[in-house]
Tab-separated table of C-alpha atoms and ligand atoms in Angstrom:
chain	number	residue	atom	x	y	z
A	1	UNK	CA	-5.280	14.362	3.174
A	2	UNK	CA	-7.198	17.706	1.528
A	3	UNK	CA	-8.054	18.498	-1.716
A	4	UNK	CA	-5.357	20.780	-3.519
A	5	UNK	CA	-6.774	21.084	-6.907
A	6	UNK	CA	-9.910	19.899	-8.823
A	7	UNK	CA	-9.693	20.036	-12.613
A	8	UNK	CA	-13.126	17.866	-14.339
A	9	UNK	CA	-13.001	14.452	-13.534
A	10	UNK	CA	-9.294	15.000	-12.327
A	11	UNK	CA	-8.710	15.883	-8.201
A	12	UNK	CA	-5.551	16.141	-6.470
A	13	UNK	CA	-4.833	14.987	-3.123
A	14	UNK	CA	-1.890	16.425	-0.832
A	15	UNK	CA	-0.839	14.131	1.441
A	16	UNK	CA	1.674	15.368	4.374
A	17	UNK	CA	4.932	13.635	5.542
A	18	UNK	CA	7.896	13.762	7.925
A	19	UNK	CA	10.059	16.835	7.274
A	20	UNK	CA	7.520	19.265	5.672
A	21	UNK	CA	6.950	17.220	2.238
A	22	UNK	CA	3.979	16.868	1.183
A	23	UNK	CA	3.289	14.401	-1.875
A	24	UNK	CA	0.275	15.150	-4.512
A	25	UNK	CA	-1.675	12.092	-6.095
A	26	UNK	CA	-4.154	12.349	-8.357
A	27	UNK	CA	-7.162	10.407	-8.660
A	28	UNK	CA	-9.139	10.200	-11.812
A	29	UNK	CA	-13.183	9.822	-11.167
A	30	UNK	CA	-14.485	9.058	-14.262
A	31	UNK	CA	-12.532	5.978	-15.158
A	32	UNK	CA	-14.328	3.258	-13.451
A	33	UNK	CA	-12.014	1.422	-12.330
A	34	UNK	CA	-11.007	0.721	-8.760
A	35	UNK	CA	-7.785	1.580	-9.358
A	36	UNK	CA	-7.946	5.374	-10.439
A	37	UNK	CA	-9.426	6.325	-7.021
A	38	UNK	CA	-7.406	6.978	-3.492
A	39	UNK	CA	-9.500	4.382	-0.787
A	40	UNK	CA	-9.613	5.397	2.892
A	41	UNK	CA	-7.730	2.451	3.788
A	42	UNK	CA	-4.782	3.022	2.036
A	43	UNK	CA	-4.983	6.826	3.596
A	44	UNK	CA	-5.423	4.979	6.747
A	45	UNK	CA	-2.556	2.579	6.624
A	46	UNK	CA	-0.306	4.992	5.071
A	47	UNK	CA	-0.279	6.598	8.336
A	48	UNK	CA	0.323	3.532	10.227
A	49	UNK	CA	3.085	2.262	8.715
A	50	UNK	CA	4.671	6.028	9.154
A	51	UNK	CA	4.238	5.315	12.518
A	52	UNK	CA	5.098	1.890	12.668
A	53	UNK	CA	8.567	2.456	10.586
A	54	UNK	CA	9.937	5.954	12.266
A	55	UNK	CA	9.361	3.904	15.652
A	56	UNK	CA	11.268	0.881	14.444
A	57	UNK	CA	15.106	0.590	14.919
A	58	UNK	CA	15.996	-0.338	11.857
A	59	UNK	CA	17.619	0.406	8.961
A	60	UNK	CA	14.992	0.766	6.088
A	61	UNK	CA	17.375	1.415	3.661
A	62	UNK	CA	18.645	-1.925	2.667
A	63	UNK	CA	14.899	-2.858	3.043
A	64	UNK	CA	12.856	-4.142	-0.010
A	65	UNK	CA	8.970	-3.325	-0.175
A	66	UNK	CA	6.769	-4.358	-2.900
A	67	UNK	CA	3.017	-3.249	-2.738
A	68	UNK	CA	-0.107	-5.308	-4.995
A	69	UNK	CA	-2.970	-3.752	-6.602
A	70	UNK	CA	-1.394	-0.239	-5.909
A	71	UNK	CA	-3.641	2.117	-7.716
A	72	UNK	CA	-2.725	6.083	-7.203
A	73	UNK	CA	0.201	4.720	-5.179
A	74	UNK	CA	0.029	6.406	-1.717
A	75	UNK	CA	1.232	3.748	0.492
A	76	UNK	CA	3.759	2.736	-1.554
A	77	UNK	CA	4.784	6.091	-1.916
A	78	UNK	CA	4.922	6.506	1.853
A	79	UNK	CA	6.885	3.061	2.407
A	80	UNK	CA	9.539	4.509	-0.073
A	81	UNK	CA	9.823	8.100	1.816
A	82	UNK	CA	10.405	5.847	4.807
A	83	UNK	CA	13.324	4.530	2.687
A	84	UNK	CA	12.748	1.567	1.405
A	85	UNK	CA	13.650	0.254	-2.042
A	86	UNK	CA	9.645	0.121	-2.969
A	87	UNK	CA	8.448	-1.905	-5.933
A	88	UNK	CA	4.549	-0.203	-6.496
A	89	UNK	CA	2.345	-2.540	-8.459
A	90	UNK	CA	-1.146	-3.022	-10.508
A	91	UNK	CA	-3.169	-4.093	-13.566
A	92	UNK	CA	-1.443	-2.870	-16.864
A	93	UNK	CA	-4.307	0.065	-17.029
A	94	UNK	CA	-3.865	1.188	-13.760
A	95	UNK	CA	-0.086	1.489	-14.188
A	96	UNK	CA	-0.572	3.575	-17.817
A	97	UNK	CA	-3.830	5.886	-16.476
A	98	UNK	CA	-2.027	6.957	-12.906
A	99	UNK	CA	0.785	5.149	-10.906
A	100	UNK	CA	3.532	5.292	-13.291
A	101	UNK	CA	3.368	9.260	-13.411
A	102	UNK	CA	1.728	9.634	-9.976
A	103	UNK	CA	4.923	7.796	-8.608
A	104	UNK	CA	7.356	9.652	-11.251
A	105	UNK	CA	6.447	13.026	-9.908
A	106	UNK	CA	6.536	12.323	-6.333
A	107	UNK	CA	9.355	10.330	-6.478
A	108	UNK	CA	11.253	13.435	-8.153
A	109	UNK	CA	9.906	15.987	-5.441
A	110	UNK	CA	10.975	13.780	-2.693
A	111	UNK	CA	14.317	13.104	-4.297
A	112	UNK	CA	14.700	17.435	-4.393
A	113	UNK	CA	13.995	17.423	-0.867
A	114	UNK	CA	16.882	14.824	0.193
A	115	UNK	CA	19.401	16.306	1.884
A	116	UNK	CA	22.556	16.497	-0.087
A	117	UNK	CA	24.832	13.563	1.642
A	118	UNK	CA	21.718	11.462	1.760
A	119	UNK	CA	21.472	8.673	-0.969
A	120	UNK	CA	18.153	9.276	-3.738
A	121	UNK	CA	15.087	6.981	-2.627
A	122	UNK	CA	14.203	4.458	-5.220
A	123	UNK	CA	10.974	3.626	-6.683
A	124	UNK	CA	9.874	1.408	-9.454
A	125	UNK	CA	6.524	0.497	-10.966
A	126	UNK	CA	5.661	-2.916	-12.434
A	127	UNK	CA	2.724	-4.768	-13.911
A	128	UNK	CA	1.681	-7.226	-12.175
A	129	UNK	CA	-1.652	-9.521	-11.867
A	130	UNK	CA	-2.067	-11.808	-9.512
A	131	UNK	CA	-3.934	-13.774	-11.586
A	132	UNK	CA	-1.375	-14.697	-14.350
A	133	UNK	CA	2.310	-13.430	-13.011
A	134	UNK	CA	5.317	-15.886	-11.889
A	135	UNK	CA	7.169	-13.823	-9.342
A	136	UNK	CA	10.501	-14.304	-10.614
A	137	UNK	CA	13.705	-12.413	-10.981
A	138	UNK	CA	14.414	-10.075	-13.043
A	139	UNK	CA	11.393	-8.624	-13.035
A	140	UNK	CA	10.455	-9.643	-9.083
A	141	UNK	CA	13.121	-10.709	-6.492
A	142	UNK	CA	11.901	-12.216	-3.812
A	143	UNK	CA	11.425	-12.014	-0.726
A	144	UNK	CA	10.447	-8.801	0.271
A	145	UNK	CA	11.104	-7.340	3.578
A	146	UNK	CA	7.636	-5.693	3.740
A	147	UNK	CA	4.695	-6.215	1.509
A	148	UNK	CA	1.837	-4.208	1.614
A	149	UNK	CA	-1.471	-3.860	0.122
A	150	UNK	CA	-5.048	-2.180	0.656
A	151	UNK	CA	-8.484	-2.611	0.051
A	152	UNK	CA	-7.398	-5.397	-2.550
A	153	UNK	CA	-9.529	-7.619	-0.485
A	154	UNK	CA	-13.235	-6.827	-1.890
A	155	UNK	CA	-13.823	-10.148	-4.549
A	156	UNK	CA	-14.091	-13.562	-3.227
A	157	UNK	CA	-12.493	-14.685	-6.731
A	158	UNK	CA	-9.745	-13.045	-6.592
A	159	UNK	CA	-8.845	-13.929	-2.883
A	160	UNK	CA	-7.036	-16.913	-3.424
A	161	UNK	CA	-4.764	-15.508	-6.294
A	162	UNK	CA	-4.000	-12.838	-3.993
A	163	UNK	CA	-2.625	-14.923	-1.295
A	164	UNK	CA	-0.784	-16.995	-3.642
A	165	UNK	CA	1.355	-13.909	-4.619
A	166	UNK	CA	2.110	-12.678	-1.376
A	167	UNK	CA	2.636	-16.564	-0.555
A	168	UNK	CA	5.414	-16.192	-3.644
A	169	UNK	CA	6.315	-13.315	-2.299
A	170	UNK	CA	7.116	-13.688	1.239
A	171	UNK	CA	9.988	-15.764	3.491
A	172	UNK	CA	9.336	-16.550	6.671
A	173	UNK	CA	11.035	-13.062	7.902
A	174	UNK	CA	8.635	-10.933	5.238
A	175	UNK	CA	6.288	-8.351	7.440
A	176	UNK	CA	2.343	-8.086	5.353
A	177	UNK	CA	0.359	-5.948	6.114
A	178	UNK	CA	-2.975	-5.615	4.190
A	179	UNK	CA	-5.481	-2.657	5.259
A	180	UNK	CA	-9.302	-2.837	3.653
A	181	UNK	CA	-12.326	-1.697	4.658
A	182	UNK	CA	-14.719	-4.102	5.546
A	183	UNK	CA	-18.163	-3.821	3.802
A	184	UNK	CA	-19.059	-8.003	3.262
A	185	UNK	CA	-17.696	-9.763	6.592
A	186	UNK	CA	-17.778	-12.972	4.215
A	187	UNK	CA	-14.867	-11.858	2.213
A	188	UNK	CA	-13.410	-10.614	5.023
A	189	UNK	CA	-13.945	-13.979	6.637
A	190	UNK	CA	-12.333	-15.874	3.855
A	191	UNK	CA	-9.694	-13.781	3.584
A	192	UNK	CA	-8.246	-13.942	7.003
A	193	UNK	CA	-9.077	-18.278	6.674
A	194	UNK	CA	-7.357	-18.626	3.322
A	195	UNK	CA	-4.392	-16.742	5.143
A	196	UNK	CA	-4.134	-18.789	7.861
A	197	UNK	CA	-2.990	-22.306	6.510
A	198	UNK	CA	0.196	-20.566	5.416
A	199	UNK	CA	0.520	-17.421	7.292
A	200	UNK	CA	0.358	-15.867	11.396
A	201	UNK	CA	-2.463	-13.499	11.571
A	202	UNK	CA	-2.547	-10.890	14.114
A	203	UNK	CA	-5.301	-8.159	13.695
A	204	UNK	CA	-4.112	-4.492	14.381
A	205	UNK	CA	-6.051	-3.485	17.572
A	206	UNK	CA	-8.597	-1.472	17.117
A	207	UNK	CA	-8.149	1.106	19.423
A	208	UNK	CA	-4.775	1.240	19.234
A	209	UNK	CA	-5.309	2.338	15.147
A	210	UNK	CA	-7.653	4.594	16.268
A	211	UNK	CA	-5.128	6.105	18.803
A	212	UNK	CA	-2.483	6.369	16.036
A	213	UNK	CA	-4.519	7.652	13.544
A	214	UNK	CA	-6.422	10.408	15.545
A	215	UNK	CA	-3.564	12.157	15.884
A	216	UNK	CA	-2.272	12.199	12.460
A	217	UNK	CA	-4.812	12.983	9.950
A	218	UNK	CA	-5.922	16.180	8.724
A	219	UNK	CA	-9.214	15.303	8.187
A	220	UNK	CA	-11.543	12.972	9.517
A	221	UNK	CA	-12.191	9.370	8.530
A	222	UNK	CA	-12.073	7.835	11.741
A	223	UNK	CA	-15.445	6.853	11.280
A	224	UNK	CA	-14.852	4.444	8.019
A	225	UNK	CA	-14.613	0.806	8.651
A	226	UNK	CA	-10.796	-0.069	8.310
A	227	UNK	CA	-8.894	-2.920	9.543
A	228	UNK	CA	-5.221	-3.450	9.270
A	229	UNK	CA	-4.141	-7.120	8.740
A	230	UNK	CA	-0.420	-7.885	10.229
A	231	UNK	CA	0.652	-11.632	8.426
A	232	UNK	CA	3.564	-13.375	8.756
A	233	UNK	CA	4.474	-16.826	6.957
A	234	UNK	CA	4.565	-19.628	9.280
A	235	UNK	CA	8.230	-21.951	9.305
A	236	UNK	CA	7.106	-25.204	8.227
B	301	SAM	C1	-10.032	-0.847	-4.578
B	301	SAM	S1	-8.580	-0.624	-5.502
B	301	SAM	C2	-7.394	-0.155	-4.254
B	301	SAM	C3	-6.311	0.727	-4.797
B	301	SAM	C4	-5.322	1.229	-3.764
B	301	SAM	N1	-4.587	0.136	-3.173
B	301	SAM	C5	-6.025	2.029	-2.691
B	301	SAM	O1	-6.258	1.489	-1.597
B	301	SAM	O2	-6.324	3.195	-2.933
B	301	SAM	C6	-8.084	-2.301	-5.886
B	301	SAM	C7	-6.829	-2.396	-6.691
B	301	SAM	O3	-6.529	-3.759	-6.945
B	301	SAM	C8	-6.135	-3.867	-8.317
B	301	SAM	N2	-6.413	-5.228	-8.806
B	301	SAM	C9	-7.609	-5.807	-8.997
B	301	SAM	N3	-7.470	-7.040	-9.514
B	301	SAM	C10	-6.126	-7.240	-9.658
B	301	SAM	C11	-5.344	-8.313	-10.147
B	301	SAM	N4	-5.908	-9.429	-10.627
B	301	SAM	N5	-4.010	-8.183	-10.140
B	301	SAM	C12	-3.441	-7.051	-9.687
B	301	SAM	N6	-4.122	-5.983	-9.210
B	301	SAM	C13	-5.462	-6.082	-9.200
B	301	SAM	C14	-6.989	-2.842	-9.021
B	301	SAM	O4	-6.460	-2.508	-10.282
B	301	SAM	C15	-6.956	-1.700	-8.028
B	301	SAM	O5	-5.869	-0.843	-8.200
């Protein structure tokens, strides 16, 4: 991830992916909010689920991935160069300041690059608030193959709302996977407990992360505290 261009308050980031594309997203500084800002986790997991998805057999393209609390939109724009139909989410500001055009104009450079007999990738950006929304169609069809999120995990208030969504969210065959950087182990802590009444929990390694992510990034935030949450919902 490097800096391509710095205008005031306003910095783009280029982020590289398979076949020589490279998507820009643009953080805003001065907004303060969380959402106008690109975290290290969601640089971090971005390259982990590239990883994870070009070594997996299947077919993507008839896959459904919906990311919460998306902000600039990296991951999800990653998921959806993968292949998959990718619904990217946040708070009504966040979607107005920076994903909906952040996701427009990478959606339209990545769509240029497409070889000609391969079908146009698919991205679509919704409100959503984990606080307030029903997950229903039209607006959200559930389940979702994947569902991602990262550094979403940082208020013990909003915790529970958040697994209630991806609860709503999820079947029993959904893949989660939530990166965050851990600064309180207490929310951490509650996190990965509220998870576990309804969901499996596996912890990414984390050496193997380390291993995956060494080789892939351009520069280095090996150093910063990320974890990489795998969940899947238990059958009852
Ligand atoms: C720390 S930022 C992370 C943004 C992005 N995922 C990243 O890693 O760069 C947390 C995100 O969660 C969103 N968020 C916070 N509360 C939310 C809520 N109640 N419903 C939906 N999104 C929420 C924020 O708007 C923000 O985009």
């Amino acid at each position: 991830m490097k800096i391509k261009e710095q205008v005031n308050s306003q910095k783009i980031y280029e982020f590289k992916i398979t076949n020589g594309t490279i998507l820009s997203i643009k953080q805003q500084n001065d907004s303060l909010n969380h959402g106008t800002t690109i975290w290290d986790s969601s640089i971090i997991t971005a390259r982990y689920m590239q990883h994870l998805l070009r070594s997996s057999n299947d077919s993507l393209n008839d896959k459904k991935c919906i990311e919460l609390g998306s902000g600039c939109g990296l991951l999800g724009l990653v998921m959806c160069s993968m292949g998959l139909q990718t619904t990217l989410t946040d708070l009504e500001y966040v979607v107005i300041n920076i994903l909906r055009d952040n996701v427009k104009y990478n959606l339209c450079i990545l769509n240029q690059q497409r070889k000609e007999n391969s079908c146009l990738l698919n991205a679509q950006v919704k409100v959503l608030d984990w606080t307030i929304t029903q997950l229903q169609p039209p607006e959200f069809t559930p389940p979702y193959d994947y569902i991602v999120a990262t550094d979403c995990i940082y208020s013990l208030d909003l915790i529970h709302h958040f697994v209630r969504c991806i609860n709503e969210l999820a079947n029993e065959k959904s893949i989660i996977f939530c990166g965050l950087e851990r600064r309180d182990p207490l929310v951490t802590e509650t996190f990965v407990n509220a998870c576990k009444n309804g969901f499996n929990v596996v912890k990414i390694p984390e050496k193997r992360l380390r291993k995956i992510i060494s080789k892939d990034l351009d520069n280095d935030i090996s150093n910063v505290n990320v974890e990489i949450y795998r969940l899947k919902k238990k059958n009852h």
